Coordinates of C-alpha atoms in Angstrom, one line a residue:
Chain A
X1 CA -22.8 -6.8 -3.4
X2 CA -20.3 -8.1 -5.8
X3 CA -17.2 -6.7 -5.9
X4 CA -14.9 -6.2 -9.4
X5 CA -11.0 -8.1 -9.4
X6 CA -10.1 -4.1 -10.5
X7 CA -12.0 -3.4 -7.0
X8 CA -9.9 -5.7 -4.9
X9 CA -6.7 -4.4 -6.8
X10 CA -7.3 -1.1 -6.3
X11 CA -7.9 -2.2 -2.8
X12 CA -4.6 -3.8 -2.3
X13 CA -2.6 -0.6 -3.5
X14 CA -5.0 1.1 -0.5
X15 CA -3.0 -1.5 1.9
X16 CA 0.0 -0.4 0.7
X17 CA -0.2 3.1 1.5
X18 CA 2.0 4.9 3.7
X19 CA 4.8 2.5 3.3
X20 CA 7.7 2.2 1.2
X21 CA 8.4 -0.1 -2.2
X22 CA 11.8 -1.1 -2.9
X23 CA 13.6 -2.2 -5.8
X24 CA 15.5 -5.9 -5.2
X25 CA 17.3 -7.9 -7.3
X26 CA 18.2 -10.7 -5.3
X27 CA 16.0 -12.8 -2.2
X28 CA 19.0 -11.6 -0.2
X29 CA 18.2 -7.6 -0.9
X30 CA 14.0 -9.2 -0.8
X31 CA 15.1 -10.2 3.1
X32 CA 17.0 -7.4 3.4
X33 CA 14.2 -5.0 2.2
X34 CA 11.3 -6.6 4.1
X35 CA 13.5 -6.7 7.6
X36 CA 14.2 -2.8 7.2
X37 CA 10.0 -2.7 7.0
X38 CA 9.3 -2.2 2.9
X39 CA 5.4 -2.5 2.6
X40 CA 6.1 -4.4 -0.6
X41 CA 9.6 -5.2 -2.9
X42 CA 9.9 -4.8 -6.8
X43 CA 11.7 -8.1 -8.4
X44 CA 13.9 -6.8 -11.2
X45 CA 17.4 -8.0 -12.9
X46 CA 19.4 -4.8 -12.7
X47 CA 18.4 -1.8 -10.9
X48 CA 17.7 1.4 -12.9
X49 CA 21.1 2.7 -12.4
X50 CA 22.4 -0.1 -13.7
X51 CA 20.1 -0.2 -16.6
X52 CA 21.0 2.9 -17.9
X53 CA 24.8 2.3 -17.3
X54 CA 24.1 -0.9 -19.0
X55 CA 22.4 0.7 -21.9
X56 CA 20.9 -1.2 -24.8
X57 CA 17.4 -3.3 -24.6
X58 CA 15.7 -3.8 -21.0
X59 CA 13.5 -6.4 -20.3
X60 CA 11.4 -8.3 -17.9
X61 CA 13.3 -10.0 -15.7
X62 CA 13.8 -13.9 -15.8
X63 CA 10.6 -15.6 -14.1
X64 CA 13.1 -17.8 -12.2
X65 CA 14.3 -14.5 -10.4
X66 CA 11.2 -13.6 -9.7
X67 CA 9.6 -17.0 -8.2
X68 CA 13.2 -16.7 -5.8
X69 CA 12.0 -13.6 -4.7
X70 CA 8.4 -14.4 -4.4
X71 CA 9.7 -17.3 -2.0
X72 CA 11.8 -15.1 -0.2
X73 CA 9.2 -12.7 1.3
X74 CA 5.6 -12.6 2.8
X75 CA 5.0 -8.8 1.6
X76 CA 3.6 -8.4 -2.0
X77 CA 6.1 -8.6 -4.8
X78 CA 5.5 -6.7 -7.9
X79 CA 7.5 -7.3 -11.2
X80 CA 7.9 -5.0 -14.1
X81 CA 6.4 -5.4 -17.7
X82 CA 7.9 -3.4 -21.2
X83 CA 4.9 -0.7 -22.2
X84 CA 3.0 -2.4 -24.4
X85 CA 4.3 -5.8 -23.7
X86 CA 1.0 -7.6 -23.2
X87 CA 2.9 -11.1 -23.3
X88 CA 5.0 -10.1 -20.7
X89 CA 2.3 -9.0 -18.8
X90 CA 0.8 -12.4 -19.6
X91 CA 3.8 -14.2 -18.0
X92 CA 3.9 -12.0 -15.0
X93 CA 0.4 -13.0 -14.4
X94 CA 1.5 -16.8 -14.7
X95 CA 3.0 -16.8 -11.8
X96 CA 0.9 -14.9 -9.6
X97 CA 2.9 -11.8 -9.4
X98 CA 1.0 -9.4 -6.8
X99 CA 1.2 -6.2 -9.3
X100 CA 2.7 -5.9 -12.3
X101 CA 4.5 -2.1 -13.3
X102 CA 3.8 -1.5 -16.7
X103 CA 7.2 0.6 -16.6
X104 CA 9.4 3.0 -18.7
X105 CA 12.3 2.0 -16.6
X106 CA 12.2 -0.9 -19.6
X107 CA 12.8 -0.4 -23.2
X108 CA 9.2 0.3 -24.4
X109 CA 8.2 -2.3 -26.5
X110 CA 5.3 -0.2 -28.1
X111 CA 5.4 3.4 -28.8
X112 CA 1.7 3.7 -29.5
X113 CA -0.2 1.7 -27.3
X114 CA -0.3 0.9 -23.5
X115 CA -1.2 -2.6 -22.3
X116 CA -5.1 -3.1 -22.6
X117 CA -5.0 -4.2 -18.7
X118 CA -8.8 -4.3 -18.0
X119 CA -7.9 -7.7 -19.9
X120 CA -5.9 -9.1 -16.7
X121 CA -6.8 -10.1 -13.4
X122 CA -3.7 -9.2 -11.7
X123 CA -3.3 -5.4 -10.9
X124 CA -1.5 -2.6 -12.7
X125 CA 0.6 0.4 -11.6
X126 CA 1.5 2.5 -14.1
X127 CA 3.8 6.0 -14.0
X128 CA 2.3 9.4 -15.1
X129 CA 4.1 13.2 -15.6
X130 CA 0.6 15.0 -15.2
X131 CA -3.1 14.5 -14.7
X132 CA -3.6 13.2 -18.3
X133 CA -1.1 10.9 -18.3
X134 CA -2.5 9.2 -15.1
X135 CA -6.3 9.2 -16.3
X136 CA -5.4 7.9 -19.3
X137 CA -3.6 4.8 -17.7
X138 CA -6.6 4.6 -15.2
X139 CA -8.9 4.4 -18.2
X140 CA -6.8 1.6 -19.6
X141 CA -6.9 -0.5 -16.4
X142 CA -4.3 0.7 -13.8
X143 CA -5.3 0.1 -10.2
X144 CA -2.3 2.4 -8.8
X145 CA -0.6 5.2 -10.4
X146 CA 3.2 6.5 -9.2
X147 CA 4.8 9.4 -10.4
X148 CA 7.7 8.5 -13.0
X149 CA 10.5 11.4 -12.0
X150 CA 13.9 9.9 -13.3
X151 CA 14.8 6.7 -12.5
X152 CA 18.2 5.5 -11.7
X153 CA 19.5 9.0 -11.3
X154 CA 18.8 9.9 -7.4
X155 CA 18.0 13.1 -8.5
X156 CA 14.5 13.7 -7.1
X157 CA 13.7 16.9 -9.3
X158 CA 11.5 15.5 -11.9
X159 CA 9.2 13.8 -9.4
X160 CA 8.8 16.9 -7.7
X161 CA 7.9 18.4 -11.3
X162 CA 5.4 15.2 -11.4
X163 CA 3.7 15.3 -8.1
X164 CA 3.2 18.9 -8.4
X165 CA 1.9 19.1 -11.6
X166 CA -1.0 16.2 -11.3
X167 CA -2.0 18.3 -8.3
X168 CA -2.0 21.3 -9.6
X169 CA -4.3 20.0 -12.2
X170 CA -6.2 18.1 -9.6
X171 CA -7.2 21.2 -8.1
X172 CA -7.9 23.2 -11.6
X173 CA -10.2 20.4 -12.0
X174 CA -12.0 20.7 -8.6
X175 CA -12.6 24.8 -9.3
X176 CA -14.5 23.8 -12.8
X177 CA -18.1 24.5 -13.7
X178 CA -19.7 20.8 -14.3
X179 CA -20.7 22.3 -17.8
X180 CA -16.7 22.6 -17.9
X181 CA -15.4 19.4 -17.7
X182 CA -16.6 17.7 -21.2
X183 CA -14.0 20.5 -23.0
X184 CA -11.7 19.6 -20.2
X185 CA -12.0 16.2 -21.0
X186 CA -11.1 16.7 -24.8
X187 CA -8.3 19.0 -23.8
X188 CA -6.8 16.4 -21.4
X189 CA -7.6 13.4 -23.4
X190 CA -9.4 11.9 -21.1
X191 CA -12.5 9.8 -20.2
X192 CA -14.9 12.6 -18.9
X193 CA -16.3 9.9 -15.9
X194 CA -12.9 9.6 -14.8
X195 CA -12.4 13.4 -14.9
X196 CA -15.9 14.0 -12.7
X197 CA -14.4 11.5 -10.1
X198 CA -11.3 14.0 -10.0
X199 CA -13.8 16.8 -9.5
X200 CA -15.8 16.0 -6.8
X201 CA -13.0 14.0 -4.9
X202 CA -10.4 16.2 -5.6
X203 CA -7.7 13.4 -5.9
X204 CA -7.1 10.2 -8.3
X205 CA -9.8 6.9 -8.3
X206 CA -6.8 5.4 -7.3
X207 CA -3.6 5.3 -4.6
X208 CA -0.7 7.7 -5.9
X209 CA 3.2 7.1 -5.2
X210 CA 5.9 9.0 -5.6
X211 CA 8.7 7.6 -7.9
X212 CA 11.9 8.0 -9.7
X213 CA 15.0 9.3 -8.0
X214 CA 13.9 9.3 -4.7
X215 CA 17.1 8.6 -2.6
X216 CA 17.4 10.0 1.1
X217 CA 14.6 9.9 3.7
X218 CA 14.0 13.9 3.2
X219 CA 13.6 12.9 -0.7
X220 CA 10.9 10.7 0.9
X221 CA 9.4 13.0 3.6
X222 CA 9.6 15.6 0.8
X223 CA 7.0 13.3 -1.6
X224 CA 4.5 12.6 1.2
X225 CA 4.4 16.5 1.9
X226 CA 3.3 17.1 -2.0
X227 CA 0.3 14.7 -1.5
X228 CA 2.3 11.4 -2.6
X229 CA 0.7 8.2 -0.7
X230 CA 4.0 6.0 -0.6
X231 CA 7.3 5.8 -1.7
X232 CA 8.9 3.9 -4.4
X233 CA 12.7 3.7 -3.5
X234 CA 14.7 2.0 -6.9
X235 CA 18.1 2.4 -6.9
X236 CA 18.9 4.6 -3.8
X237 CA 18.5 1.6 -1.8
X238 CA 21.1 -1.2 -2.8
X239 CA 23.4 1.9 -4.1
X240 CA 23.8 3.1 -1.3
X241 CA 27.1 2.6 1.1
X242 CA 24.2 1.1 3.9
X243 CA 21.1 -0.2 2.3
X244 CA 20.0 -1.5 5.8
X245 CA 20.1 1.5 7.3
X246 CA 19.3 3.8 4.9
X247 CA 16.1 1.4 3.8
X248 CA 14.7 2.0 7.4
X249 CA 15.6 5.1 7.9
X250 CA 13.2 6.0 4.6
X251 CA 10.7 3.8 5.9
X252 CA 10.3 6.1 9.4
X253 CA 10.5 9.0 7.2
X254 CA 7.1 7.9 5.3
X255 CA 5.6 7.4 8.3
X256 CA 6.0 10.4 10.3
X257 CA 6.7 12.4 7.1
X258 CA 6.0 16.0 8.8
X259 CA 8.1 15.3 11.8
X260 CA 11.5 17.4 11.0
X261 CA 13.1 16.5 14.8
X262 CA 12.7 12.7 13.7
X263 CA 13.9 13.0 10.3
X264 CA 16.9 14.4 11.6
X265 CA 17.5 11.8 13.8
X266 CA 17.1 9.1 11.3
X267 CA 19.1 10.7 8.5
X268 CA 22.7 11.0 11.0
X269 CA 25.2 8.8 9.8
X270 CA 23.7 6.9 6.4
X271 CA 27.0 6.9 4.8
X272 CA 27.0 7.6 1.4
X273 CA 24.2 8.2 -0.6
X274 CA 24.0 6.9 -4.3
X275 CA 26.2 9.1 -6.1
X276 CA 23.7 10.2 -8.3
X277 CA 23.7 11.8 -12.0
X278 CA 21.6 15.1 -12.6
X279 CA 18.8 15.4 -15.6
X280 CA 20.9 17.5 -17.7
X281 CA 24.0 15.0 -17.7
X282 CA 22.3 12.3 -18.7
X283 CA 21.0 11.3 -22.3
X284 CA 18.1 9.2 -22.2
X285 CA 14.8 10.9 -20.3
X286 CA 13.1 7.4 -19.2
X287 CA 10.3 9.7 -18.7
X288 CA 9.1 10.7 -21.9
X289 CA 8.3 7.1 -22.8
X290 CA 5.0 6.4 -23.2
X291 CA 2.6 9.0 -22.4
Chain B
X1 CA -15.0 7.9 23.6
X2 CA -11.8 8.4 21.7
X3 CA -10.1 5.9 19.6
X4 CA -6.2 5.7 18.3
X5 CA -5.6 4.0 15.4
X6 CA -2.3 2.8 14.7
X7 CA -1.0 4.8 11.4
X8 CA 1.9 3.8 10.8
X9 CA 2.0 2.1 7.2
X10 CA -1.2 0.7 5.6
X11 CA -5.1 1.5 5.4
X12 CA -5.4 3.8 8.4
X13 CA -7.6 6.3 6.8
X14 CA -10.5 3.7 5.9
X15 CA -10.7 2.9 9.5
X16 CA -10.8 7.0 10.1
X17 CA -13.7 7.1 8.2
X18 CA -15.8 4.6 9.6
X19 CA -15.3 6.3 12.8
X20 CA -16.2 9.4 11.0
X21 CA -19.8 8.0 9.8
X22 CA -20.2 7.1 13.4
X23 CA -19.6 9.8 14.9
X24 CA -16.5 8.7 17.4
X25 CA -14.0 11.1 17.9
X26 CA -10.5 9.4 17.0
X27 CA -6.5 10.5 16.8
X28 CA -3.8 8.9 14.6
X29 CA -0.8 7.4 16.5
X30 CA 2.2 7.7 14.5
X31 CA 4.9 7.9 17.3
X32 CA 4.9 7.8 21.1
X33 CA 4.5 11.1 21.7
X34 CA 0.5 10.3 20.0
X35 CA 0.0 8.1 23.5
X36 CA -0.1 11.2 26.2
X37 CA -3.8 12.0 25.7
X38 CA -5.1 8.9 27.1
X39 CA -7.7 6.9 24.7
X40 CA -10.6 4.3 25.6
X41 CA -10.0 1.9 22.5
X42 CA -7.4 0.8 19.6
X43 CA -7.6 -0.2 16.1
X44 CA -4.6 -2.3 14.0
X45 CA -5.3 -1.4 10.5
X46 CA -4.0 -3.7 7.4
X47 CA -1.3 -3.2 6.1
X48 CA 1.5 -5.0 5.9
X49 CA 2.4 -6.8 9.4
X50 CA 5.8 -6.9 8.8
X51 CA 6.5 -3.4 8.2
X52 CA 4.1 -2.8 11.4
X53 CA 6.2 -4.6 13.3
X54 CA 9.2 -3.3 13.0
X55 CA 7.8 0.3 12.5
X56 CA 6.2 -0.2 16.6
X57 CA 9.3 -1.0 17.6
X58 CA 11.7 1.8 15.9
X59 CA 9.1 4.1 17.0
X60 CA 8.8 2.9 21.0
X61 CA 5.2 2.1 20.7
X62 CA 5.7 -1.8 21.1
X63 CA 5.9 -1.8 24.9
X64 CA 3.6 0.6 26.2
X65 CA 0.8 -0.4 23.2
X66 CA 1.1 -4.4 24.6
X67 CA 0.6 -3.0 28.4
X68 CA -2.2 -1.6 27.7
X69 CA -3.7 -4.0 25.7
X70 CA -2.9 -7.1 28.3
X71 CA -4.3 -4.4 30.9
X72 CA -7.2 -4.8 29.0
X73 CA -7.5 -1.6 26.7
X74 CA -10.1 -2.4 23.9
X75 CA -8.6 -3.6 20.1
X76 CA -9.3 -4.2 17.0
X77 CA -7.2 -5.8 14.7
X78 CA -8.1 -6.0 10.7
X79 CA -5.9 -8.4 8.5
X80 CA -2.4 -7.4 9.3
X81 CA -4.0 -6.0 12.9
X82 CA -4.8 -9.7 13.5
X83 CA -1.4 -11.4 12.9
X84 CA -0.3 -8.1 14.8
X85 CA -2.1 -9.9 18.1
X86 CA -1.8 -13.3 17.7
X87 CA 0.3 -16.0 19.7
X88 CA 1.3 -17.4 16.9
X89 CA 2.0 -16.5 13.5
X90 CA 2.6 -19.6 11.0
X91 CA 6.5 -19.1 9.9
X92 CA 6.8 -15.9 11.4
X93 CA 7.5 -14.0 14.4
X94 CA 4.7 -12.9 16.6
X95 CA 4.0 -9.2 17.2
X96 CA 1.8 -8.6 20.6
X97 CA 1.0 -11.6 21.1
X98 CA -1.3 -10.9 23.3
X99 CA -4.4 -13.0 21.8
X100 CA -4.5 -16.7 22.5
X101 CA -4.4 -17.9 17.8
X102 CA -2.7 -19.4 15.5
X103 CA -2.5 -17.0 11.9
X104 CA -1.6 -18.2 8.9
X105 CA -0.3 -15.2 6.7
X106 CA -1.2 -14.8 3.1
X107 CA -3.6 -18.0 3.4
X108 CA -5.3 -17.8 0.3
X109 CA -2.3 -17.2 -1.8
X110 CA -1.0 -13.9 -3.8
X111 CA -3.4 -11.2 -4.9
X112 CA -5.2 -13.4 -7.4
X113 CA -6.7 -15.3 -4.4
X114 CA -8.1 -11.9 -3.0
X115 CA -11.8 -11.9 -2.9
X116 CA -15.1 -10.8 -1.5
X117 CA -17.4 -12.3 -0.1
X118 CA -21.1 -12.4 2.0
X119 CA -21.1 -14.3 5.2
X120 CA -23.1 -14.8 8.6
X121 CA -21.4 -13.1 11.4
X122 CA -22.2 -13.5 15.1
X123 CA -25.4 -11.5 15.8
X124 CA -25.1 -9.4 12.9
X125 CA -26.4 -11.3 10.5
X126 CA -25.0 -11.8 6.7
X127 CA -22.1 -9.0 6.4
X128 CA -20.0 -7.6 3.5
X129 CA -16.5 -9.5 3.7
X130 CA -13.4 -8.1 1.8
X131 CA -10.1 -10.4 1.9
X132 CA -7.2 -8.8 0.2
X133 CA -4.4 -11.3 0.5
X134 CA -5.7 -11.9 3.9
X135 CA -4.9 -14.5 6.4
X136 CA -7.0 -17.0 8.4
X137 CA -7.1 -17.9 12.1
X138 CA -5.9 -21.8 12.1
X139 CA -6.4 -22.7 15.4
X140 CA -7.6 -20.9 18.3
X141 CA -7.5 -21.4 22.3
X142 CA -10.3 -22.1 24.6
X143 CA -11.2 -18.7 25.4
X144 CA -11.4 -17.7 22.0
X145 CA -15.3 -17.2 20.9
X146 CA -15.6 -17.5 17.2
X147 CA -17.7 -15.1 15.5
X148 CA -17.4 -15.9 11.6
X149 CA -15.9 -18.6 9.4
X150 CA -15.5 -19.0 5.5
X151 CA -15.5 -22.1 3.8
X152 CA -14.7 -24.0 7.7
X153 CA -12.0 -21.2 8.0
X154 CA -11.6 -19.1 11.2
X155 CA -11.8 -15.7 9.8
X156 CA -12.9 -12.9 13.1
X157 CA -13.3 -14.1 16.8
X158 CA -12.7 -12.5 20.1
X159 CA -11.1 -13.0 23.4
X160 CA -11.8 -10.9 26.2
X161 CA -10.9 -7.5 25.4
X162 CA -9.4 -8.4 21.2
X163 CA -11.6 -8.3 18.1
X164 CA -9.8 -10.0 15.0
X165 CA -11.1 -10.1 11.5
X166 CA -8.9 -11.2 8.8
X167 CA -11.3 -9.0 6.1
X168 CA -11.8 -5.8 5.9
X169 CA -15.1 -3.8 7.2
X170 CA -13.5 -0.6 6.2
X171 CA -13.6 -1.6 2.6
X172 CA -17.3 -2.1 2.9
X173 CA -20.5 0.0 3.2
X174 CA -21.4 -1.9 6.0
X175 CA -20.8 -0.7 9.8
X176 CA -21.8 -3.3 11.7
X177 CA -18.6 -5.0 13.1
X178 CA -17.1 -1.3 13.7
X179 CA -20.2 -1.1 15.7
X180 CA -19.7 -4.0 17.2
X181 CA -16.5 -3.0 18.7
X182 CA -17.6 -0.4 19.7
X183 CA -20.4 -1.7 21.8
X184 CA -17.5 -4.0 23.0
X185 CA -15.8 -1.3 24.1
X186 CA -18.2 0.6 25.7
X187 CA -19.6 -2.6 28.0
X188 CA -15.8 -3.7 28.8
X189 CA -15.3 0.4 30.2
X190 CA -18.7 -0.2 32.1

């Protein structure tokens, strides 16, 4: 039995289930973020708050950064890429990132194609609104899919919208006729083999996180409730008056996600929680980029 | 015969299935609250140790989980499970404990070293092997049986009442080494 590299990197995103990814930009936050129990930490340059204060073009971060990072840590490190930036993809896989995030957090650096990742050995995780959005990214190579919500804001809404929306679909799919599924297919814009999968297993091929302005450990809990397998945590984390604290304190809240009594206890005295800007202040929808 | 398997962070499910094709009755234990029905054996899924770690400790499952494994309770540890039991964990700190090796985390590099493999285990014959940034047992003590290597590497043994395996039988079709534990199990309670 010979296994595929996609198999053993949609494997790896199974090994990160139940845990929670957090945004670093330092090896000091890496150390910071693997002592408060992060199942893996994203290597970036400025946070997405920053970023979108920042304004203007977003890249991948320096490979320098990254290798600090990489050094710093024994979880997985992931790293992210521009949409359509197959080079920077190609650099990422230089040096042996764990997963790459083919992200809109970055300035898109295609606005018609996606990375062709079945072309890379290193795995994918991409961010999806709905059910086509996420089959799509599948089809093109992703190992891992997360919602995208909002980044940088700390306003959870639009992951909510995310998470709810792929399932609903999800289950419209399951209640089809098979004969259904080829006009489903077309409607979705989707592969149809991907669309049986959904079907008959009434979830994605592959491990689902929540993402995107996820900020306290009930925005957490709250994910895992709507059928999210993880938690990524971006700016909430190192914006926060106590990233320490608050870090761990999300971390017991993934794990014991329906225990209200324990969520309690672990969300007394945070101090303050990123500030946070709502959808309708801000300008730019990171969301609606590439879909 | 009722198993707990430690669900925490990681691939707890996988190991739920197994159970599931085999027809074992088996709980999740998420907090210490999940240890008052008493259980007759104890899996460690992967994951990532570190998170483990600190998780069994915030959660007050570190103490009364190493009791009862040095009091002999049956475990099996899978990737992150092993470096959760070992002695000694190459520039790290050691979890349990409680088994008498050496781990080396991350041994064959980042994710591009993650691979799969066929290989000759102890009595069962050429099993499915699946390392996802796995580690390898460097050294082990003298009551350490070894039960499968890889390229000269250490990769499952057992001490007394411990199963290790740095890969991952619940990523594979194959049941054999969850039946072996099981039939570990069973002859340790006898």
């Amino acid at each position: 039995m010979e296994k595929t590299r996609y198999e053993l990197n949609k494997e790896l995103a199974q090994m990160l289930k139940g845990g929670v990814i957090m945004d670093v930009t330092t090896p000091e936050q890496a150390r910071i973020a693997q002592d408060a129990g992060a199942c893996a930490v994203m290597a970036l340059e400025r946070i997405p708050a920053d970023i979108r204060a920042a304004g203007g073009v977003s890249r991948m971060s320096d490979p320098k950064m990254i290798r600090g990072i990489q050094e710093a840590v024994s979880i997985p490190v992931m790293a992210k890429c521009r949409i359509g930036h197959f080079v920077e993809a190609q650099i990422l896989e230089a040096i042996e990132i764990d997963y790459i995030d083919e992200s809109e957090v970055l300035s898109p650096a295609d606005d018609v194609y996606h990375i062709d990742k079945t072309q890379f050995r290193v795995p994918f995780v991409c961010g999806a609104r709905d059910l086509g959005e996420a089959l799509r990214r599948i089809a093109e190579g992703a190992s891992m899919i997360r919602t995208k919500g909002e980044p940088g804001t700390g306003d959870v809404v639009q992951a909510v919208r995310h998470m709810r929306a792929m399932n609903a679909e999800i289950r419209r799919v399951q209640s089809l006729r098979e004969d259904e599924l080829f006009e489903a297919a077309k409607q979705l814009q989707v592969p149809v083999d991907l669309l049986r999968y959904v079907h008959e297993n009434g979830r994605l091929p592959v491990v689902n996180f929540a993402a995107g302005g996820v900020a306290t450990p009930a925005d957490a809990a709250l994910m895992m409730q709507l059928g999210a397998e993880g938690v990524f945590v971006g700016s909430g984390i190192f914006k926060s008056g106590n990233p320490a604290k608050r870090a761990a304190a999300i971390v017991q809240a993934v794990t014991n996600y329906t225990d209200a009594k324990l969520i309690a206890e672990v969300s007394a005295g945070l101090g303050e929680a990123m500030v946070g800007i709502n959808e309708n202040e801000i300008a730019l929808l990171m969301a609606e980029r590439g879909k | 015969m009722r198993v707990g398997i430690l669900a925490l962070q990681g691939a707890f499910v996988e190991h739920a299935a197994m159970l599931d094709r085999l027809g074992v009755d088996h709980f999740e234990i998420r907090q210490r609250r999940d240890l008052d029905v008493p259980f007759d054996a104890l899996i460690l899924p992967g994951g990532e140790s570190t998170t483990m770690g600190k998780l069994l400790r915030d959660l007050d499952l570190f103490e009364p989980l190493q009791t009862s494994i040095l009091q002999g309770l049956p475990v099996f540890g899978t990737c992150a499970g092993l470096i959760l039991l070992a002695r000694e964990v190459e520039g790290g700190i050691p979890c349990f404990g409680t088994m008498d090796i050496c781990a080396r985390r991350n041994a064959y590099g980042r994710q591009l070293g993650s691979f799969h493999t066929e290989q000759p285990f102890d009595g069962l014959g050429s099993i499915p092997m699946t390392f996802i940034r796995a580690p390898y047992i460097r050294s082990a003590g003298p009551d350490v049986r070894i039960l499968a290597r890889v390229d000269g590497r250490i990769v499952a043994a057992r001490q007394d009442n411990m199963l290790a395996t740095a890969f991952h039988p619940e990523l594979t079709e194959s049941l054999a080494v969850h039946r072996y534990f099981l039939d570990m199990a069973l002859s340790l309670a006898a």
